């Protein structure tokens, strides 16, 4: 078999299938760096950055020479050569698994183009068998390897996609489904893998499961990227809907549908192509579940299977909805009271889910729309409930508008805020609030206008759109004051204080926060009072008055602990940790920040987690530990779109790497910080 270099998994060198010992982590890192660029030079400077990313020793270049000498002893002088400005590995007759993998995948593509599908499948299976795990899985990662490793991962995914497509075409969809389930879980934003899974399910005769998968990917893309499915997925979805539909206009059931069944059908059709939970039928009509069975038997509704919450779900095919619209004069309309029960049920469940999440003190302080409790329906996992029902909630706001019920529109939008804020779903937050705002303005519901403006102001603040945030908070404050709503006034004043604090206008910030505190006390909202006290403490911290900051923050923390507000407690411990760090009390600071980080992690607040990581990064003893904390925080800020915090963290990382002599990394981070600040 000869000499083999294996990078596609734990790093191995073998000779005639016997391991060649390469002792020491750094010699193995060095050889791996050379093998990622076979037959090409890798500079000594680059090798030093791989082996010592932080604080390279003065003897680094000499150490490299020592490691090269050891590699020549193991592999021979013909394989490891001096190649100015560095060194290279000459592969020669040896086998490099990366090169063999790439060669075989290219051959498989050629065979497929010639129509030899079975041969192409066997070749791809051989190529993919070379993968034993993540490339270089047993070596410390290096940012300088990332481009090459990302390219290899992309090629592997492309080869897997090609192989699974061939399995579907060659009559083995069930095996493809099993593998694609794992791949879509591992790569949830790869639309091509989802499309393959839907095709495999259709080929296996599982159309209902294929529709469920489409709903899942639509939720995932909206949640993570704020976009809908692309053209290929939309085409597959339309094909499924067309295949589902029957020529019901001439179907005797369509012509002679009982009145009760027609009421349930039109009520479900009001929610468009979304799948709805089974309890909707019982809300629409007392014997709705019986009518639902009749509709499914007549193929006027589709059983969409069981969702992630264990609920049975249904949907009305597109052609059935068209028929229902065409026969609107002949079929009875759904009772408005039934649709109101559906909206009240969604609102009740959304509030149950929201109560299990960190409390927001920024509501109007009152409920308006009637609630209805769906029977035998509990929210055991609030995050999973919102993920599953986010589309239905947004559609329900539109239905509320069609019913001229602005109270449901703004309360449903507001009910999503705890989840959107905690898990980072600005697209759901914005869509719901903008839709509700338009409905409230059309129907002159001033309380709803104030609530939705306050919510949109918070989104503008998160996006560093300070002028828009200021305008939204200011208008909401005026409306709340006109309506005599002290809780709403306090919420709007809190937003105005935050705008001015971020802008550095600290006198205005503390004035608004103080007024908010008075309003929260007036309406007996202790969570809001804890927020306002903590916010005033943050202003004193920004001013550098650590004694006053400590005083306000401790009073806020005491109140938050008394009322059991874990989320506010974590925020306040983080702020107090910052005070302790600035005063040089490092042990106290680390204890408070560790508690804050644990609190954010338990709650699931990744934004707060990032802030705590940044503060802990300032306390780390070594640059490497600090860089690790800051890098984790940077990834969170990037995901959430917090450009100001992302810029500050990138700048700090640039400074750290610059001090460690990592010029390329330092320059990249500092350039990124400048680019982000230019956007702001």
PDB file of C-alpha atoms in Angstrom, residues 68 182 201 224 283 300 308 373 427 472 535 540-541 550 567 575 626 638:
ATOM      1  CA  UNK A  68      11.263  19.561  10.306  1.00  0.00           C
ATOM      2  CA  UNK A 182     -29.383  13.521   9.998  1.00  0.00           C
ATOM      3  CA  UNK A 201     -40.216  11.290   0.925  1.00  0.00           C
ATOM      4  CA  UNK A 224     -32.490  31.837  11.542  1.00  0.00           C
ATOM      5  CA  UNK A 283     -63.098  26.135  18.860  1.00  0.00           C
ATOM      6  CA  UNK A 300     -61.492  18.457   1.655  1.00  0.00           C
ATOM      7  CA  UNK A 308     -43.106  18.527  17.397  1.00  0.00           C
ATOM      8  CA  UNK A 373     -58.624  28.028  27.008  1.00  0.00           C
ATOM      9  CA  UNK A 427     -38.324  39.001  11.701  1.00  0.00           C
ATOM     10  CA  UNK A 472     -41.386  55.496  18.019  1.00  0.00           C
ATOM     11  CA  UNK A 535     -30.673  51.290  34.208  1.00  0.00           C
ATOM     12  CA  UNK A 540     -23.638  56.043  36.736  1.00  0.00           C
ATOM     13  CA  UNK A 541     -21.316  53.261  35.596  1.00  0.00           C
ATOM     14  CA  UNK A 550     -22.961  50.118  43.022  1.00  0.00           C
ATOM     15  CA  UNK A 567     -33.426  37.359  34.007  1.00  0.00           C
ATOM     16  CA  UNK A 575     -23.277  45.005  35.746  1.00  0.00           C
ATOM     17  CA  UNK A 626      -9.403  36.210  26.630  1.00  0.00           C
ATOM     18  CA  UNK A 638     -22.985  38.221  14.484  1.00  0.00           C
TER      19      UNK A 638
END
